[in-house]
Short mmCIF file of C-alpha atoms in Angstrom, two decimals:
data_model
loop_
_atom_site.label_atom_id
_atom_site.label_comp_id
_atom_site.label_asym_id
_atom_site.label_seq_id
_atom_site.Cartn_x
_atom_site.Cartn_y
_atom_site.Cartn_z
CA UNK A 1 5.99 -23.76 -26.18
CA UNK A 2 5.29 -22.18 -22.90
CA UNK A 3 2.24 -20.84 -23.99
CA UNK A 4 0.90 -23.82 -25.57
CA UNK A 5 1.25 -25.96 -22.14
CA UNK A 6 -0.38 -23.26 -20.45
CA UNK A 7 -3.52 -22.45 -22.98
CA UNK A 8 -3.25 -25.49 -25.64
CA UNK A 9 -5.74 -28.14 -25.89
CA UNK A 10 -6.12 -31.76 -27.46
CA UNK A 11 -5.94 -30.74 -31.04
CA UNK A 12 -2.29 -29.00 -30.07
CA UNK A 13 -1.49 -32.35 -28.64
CA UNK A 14 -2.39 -34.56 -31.72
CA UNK A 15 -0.69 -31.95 -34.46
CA UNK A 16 2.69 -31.91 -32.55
CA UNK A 17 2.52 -35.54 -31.77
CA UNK A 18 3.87 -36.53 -35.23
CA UNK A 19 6.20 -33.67 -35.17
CA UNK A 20 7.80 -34.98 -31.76
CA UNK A 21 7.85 -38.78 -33.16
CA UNK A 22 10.05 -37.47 -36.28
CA UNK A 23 12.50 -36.83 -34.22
CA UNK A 24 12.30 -37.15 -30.40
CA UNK A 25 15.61 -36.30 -28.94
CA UNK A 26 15.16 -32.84 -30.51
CA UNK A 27 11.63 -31.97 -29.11
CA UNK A 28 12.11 -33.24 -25.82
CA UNK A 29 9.79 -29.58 -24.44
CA UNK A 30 6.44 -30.69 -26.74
CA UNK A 31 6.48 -34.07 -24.21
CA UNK A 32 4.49 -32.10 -21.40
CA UNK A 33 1.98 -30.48 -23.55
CA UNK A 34 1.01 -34.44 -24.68
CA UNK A 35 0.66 -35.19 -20.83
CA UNK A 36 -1.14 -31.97 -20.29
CA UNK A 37 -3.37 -31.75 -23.17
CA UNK A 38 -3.04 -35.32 -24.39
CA UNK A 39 -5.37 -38.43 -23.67
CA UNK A 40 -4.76 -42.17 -23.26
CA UNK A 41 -4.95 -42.57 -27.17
CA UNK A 42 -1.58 -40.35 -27.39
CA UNK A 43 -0.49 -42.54 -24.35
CA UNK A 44 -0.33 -45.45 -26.46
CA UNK A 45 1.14 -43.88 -29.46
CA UNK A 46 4.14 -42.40 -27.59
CA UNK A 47 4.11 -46.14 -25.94
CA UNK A 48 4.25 -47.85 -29.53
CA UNK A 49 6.63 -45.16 -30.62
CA UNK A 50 9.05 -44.41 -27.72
CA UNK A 51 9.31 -48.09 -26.09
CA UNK A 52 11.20 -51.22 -27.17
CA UNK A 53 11.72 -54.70 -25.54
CA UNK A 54 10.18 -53.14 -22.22
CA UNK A 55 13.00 -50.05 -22.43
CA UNK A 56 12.86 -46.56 -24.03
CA UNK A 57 14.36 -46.58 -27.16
CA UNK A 58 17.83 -44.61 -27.65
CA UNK A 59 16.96 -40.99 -27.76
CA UNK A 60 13.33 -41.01 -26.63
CA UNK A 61 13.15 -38.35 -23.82
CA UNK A 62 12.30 -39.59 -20.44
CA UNK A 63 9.82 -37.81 -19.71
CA UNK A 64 8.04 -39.84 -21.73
CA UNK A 65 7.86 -42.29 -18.93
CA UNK A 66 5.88 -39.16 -16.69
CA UNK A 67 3.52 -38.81 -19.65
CA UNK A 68 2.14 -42.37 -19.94
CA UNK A 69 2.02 -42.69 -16.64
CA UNK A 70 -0.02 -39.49 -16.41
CA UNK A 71 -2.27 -39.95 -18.82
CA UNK A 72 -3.09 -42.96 -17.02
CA UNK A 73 -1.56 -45.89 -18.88
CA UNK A 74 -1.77 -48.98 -16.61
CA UNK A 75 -0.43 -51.10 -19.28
CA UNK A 76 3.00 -49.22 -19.00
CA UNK A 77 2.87 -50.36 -15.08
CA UNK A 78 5.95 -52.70 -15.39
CA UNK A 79 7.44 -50.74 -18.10
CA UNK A 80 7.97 -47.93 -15.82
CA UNK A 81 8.73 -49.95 -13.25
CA UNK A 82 11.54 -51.76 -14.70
CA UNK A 83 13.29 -48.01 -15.35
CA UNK A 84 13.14 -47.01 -11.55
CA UNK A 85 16.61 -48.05 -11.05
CA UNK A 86 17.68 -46.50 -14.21
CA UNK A 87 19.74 -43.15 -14.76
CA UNK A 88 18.49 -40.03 -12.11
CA UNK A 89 16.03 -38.66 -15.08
CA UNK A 90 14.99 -41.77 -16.15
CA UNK A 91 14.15 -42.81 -12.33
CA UNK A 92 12.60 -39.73 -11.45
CA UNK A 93 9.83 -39.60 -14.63
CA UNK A 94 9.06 -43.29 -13.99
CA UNK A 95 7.97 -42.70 -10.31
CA UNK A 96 6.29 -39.59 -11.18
CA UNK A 97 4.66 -41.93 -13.82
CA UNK A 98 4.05 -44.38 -11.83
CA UNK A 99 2.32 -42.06 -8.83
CA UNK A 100 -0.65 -42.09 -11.27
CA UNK A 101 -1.12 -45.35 -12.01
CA UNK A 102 -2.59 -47.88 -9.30
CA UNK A 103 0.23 -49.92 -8.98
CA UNK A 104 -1.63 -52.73 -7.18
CA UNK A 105 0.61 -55.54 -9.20
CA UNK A 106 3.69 -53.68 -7.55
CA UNK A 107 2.84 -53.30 -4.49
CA UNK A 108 5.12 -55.92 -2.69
CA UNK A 109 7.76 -54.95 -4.95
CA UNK A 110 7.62 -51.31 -4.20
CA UNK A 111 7.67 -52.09 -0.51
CA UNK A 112 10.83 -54.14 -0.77
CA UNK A 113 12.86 -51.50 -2.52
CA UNK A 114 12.19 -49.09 -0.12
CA UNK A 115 13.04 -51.34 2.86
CA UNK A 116 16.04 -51.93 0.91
CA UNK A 117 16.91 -48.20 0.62
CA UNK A 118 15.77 -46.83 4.13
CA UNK A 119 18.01 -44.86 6.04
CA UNK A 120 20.48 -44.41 2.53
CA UNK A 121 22.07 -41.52 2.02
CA UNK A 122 21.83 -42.29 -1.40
CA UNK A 123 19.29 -43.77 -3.31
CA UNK A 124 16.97 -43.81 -6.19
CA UNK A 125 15.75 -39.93 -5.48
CA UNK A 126 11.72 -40.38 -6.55
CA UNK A 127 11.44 -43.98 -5.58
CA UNK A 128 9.96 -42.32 -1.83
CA UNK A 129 6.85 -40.75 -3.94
CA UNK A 130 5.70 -44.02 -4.24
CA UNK A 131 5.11 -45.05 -0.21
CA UNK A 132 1.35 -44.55 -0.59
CA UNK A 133 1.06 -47.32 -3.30
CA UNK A 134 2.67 -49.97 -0.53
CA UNK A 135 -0.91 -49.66 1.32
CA UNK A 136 0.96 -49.06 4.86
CA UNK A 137 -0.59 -45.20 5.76
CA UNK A 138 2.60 -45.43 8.17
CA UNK A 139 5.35 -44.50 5.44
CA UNK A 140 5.41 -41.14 6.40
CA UNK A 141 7.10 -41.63 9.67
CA UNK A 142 9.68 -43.72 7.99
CA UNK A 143 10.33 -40.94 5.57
CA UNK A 144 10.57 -38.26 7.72
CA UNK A 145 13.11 -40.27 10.18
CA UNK A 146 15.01 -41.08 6.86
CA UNK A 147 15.24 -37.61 5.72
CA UNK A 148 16.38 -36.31 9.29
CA UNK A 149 18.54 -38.84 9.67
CA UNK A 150 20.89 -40.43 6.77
CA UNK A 151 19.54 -38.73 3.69
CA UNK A 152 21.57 -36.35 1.84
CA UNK A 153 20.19 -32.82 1.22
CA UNK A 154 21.44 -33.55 -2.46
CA UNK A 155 18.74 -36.37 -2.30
CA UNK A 156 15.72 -35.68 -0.44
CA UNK A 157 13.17 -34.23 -2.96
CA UNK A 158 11.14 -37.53 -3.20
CA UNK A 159 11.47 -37.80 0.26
CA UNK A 160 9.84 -33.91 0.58
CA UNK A 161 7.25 -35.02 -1.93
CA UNK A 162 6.28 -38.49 -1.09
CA UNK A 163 5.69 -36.64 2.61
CA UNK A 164 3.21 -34.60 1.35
CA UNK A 165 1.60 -37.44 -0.76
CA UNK A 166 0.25 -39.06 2.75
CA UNK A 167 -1.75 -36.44 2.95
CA UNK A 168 -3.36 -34.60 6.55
CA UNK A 169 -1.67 -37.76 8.48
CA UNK A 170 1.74 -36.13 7.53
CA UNK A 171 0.70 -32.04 7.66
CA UNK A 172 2.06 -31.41 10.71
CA UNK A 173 5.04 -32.71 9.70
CA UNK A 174 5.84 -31.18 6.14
CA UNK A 175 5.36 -27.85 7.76
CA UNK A 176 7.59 -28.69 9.76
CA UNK A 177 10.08 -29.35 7.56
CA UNK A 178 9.70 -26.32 5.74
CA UNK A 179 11.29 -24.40 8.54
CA UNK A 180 13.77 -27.12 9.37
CA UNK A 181 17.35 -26.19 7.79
CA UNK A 182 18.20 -29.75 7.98
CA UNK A 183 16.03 -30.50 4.93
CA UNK A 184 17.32 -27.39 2.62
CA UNK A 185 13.65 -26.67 1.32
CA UNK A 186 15.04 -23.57 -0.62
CA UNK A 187 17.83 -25.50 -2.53
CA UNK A 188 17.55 -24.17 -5.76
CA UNK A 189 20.40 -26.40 -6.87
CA UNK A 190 19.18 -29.78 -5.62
CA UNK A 191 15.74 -29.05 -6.68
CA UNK A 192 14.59 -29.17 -3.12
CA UNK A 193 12.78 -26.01 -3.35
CA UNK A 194 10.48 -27.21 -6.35
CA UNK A 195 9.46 -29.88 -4.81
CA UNK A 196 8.80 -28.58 -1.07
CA UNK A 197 6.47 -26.05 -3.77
CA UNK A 198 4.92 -29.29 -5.25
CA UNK A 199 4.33 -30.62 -1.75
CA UNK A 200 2.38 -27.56 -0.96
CA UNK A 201 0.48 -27.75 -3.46
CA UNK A 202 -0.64 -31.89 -3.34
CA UNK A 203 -1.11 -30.70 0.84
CA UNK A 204 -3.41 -28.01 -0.34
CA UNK A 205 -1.42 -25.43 2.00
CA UNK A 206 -1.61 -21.83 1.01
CA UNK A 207 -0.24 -18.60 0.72
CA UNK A 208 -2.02 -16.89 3.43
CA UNK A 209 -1.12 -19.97 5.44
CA UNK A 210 2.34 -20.46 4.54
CA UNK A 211 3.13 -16.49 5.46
CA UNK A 212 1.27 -16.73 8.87
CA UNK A 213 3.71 -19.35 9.55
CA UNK A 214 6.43 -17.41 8.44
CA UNK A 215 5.40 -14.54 10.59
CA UNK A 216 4.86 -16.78 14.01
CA UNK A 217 8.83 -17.74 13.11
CA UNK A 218 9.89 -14.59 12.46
CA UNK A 219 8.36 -13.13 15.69
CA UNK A 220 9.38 -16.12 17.52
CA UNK A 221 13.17 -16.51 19.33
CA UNK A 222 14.36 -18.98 16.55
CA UNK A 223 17.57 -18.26 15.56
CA UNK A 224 17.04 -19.92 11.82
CA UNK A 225 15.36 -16.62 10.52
CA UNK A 226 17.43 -16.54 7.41
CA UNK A 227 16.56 -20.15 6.47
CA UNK A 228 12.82 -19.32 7.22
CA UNK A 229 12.93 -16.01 4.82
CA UNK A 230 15.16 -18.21 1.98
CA UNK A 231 12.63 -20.72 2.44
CA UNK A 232 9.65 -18.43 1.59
CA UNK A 233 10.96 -16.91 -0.81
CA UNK A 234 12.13 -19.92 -2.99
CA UNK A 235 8.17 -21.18 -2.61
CA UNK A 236 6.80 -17.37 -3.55
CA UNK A 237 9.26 -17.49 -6.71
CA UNK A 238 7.24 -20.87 -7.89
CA UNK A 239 3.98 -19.88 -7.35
CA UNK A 240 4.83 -16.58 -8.81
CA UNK A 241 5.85 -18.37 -11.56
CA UNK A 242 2.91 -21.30 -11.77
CA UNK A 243 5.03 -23.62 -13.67
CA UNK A 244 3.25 -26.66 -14.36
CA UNK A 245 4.27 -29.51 -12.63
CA UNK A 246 2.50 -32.65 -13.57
CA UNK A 247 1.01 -33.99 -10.63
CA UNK A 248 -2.86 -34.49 -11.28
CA UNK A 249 -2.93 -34.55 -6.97
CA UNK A 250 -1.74 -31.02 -6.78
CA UNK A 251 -4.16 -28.54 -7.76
CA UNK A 252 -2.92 -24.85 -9.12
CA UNK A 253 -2.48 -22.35 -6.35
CA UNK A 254 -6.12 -20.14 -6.48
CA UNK A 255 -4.63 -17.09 -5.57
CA UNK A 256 -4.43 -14.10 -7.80
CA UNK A 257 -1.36 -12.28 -8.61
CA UNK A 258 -3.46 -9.03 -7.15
CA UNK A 259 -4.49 -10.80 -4.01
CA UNK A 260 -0.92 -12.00 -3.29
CA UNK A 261 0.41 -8.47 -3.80
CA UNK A 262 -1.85 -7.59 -1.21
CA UNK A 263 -1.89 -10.35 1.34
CA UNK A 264 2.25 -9.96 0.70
CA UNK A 265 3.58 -6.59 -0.47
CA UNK A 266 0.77 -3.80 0.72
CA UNK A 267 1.31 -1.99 4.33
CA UNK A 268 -1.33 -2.28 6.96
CA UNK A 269 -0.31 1.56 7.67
CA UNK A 270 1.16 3.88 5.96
CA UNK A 271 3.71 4.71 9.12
CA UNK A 272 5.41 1.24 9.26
CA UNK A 273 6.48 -0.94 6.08
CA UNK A 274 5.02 -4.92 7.73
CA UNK A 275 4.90 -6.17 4.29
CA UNK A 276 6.89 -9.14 3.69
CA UNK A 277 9.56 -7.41 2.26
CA UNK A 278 10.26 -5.20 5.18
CA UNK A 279 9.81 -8.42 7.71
CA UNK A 280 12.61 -9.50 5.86
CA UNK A 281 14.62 -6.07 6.15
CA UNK A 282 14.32 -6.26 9.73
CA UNK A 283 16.42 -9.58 9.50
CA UNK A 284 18.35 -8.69 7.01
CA UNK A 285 20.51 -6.18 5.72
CA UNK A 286 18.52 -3.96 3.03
CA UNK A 287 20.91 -4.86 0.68
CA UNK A 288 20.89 -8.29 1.12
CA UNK A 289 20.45 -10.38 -1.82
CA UNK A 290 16.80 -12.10 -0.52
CA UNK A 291 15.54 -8.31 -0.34
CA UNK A 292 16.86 -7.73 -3.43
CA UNK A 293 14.67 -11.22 -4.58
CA UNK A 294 11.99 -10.06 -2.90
CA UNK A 295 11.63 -6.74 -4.82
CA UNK A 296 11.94 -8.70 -7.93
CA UNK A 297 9.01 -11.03 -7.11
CA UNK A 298 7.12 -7.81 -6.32
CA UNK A 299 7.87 -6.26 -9.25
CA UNK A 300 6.67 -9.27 -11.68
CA UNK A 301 3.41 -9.79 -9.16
CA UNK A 302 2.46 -6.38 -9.85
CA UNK A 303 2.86 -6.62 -13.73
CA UNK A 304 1.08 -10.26 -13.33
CA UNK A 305 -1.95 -8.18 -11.84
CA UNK A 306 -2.24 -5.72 -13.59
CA UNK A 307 -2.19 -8.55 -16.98
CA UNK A 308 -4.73 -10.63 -14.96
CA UNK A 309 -7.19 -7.39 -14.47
CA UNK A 310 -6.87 -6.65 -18.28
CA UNK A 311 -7.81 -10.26 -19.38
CA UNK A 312 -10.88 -9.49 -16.91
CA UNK A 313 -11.68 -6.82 -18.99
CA UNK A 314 -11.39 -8.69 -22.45
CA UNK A 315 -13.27 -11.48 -21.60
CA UNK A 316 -16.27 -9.33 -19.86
CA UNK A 317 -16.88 -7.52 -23.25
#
């Protein structure tokens, strides 16, 4: 199914559709190739299908609620809405849903449940991504001083993303927390780390520009070195991987897999390793298990190139 969200197309979108309405629950991995490859016509269907009463039906996936959204479905405004406060998945796909719709009839609404929330340890996790549809460019500031302050690092990934989402106003300050430990940007678990990669992408920052930051910290006197190396290394593994993420604002990293291998993993001499993986073995033991990562990601870059250059080949015949 990987493949199809990757290289599929409309047609793939309207054959599995009736496959996926025969039994939902099962076929819960077709629902991002309809967002990807899908149109506002399969919006509606998956709508008609998938939604009762203003509520999912039992054993519709929620991501569902993402798709509609992202296929631009303004009628499904209050829909998604009204699932916000739902269950942790079923919040979480109806902000993401909701970031691509305009929202204008919510506006107030949206403002007062994140009044409501600010300063929470604990709250609905994605209901942040949706400070730029309140119309105050100010939100930023509130989120950052709510994710330094009494958010949990188990809860901060809409905070991470709805950063980014304000755009150069806020740059500064997403790369800033990056770096900071406070904000756990390479928590696999909490999904912290995908979505400080999603930020990076909707901020248009990088990989050339992400590792000259990395090198200014790790040839400054911080002592969060570590962190700063974790950090990297949990963003390199996502745009190694270039999982899709369904954000129409965040455009796919342009950087080869052979130009990254370069920019990342070649020596300037041949008397000194200054690639990125022996910046980190000067921190680090050799053995450590981010050097070990780093070798990995290496590794698949390399193979990734070397695919990429023989697709060139193919396609110039």
């Amino acid at each position: 199914m990987d493949v199809v969200l990757r290289y599929g197309s409309r047609s793939d979108a309207e054959a599995l559709l009736p496959v996926f309405l025969d039994d939902p629950g099962a076929r819960e991995r077709l629902v991002p190739v309809f967002a990807r490859h899908g149109d506002i016509s399969v919006a509606e269907r998956l709508l008609e299908a998938g939604v009762e009463a203003g509520r999912l039906r039992d054993g519709v996936p929620t991501g569902v609620l993402h798709a509609v959204g992202y296929l631009g479905c303004e009628s499904a405004e209050r829909m998604l809405w009204e699932h916000v406060e739902g269950s942790w998945h079923e919040s979480m796909d109806a902000c993401l849903g909701l970031l691509h719709l305009s929202c204008r009839g919510l506006r107030t609404e949206i403002a007062e449940a994140l009044e409501r929330y600010v300063g929470a340890s604990v709250f609905p996790e994605f209901l942040p991504v949706l400070a730029t549809k309140t119309g105050d460019p100010s939100w930023w500031e509130k989120l950052v001083e709510w994710g330094e302050g009494g958010a949990s690092a188990d809860c901060n990934s809409g905070l991470i993303l709805g950063i980014a989402l304000h755009g150069d106003a806020a740059r500064a300050a997403f790369t800033r927390l990056l770096w900071n430990p406070h904000w756990e940007a390479y928590g696999g678990g909490t999904g912290s780390d995908y979505w400080a990669y999603a930020g990076a992408r909707v901020m248009g920052l990088g990989m050339p520009e992400l590792y000259a930051d990395l090198i200014a910290r790790l040839d400054s006197e911080t002592d969060n070195k570590r962190h700063c190396i974790d950090t990297f290394t949990a963003l390199l593994s996502h745009w190694v991987d270039r999982e899709w993420i369904g954000l129409r604002m965040a455009p796919v990293p342009d950087e080869s897999s052979d130009a990254l291998c370069s920019l990342l993993f070649e020596w300037s001499t041949p008397h000194e390793d200054d690639s990125l993986t022996g910046l980190a073995s000067r921190v680090l033991d050799h053995d450590d298990s981010l050097v070990t990562k780093l070798h990995h990601l290496e590794t698949t870059l390399r193979n990734e190139a070397r695919h990429e250059l023989e697709l060139r080949v193919i396609r110039s015949r």
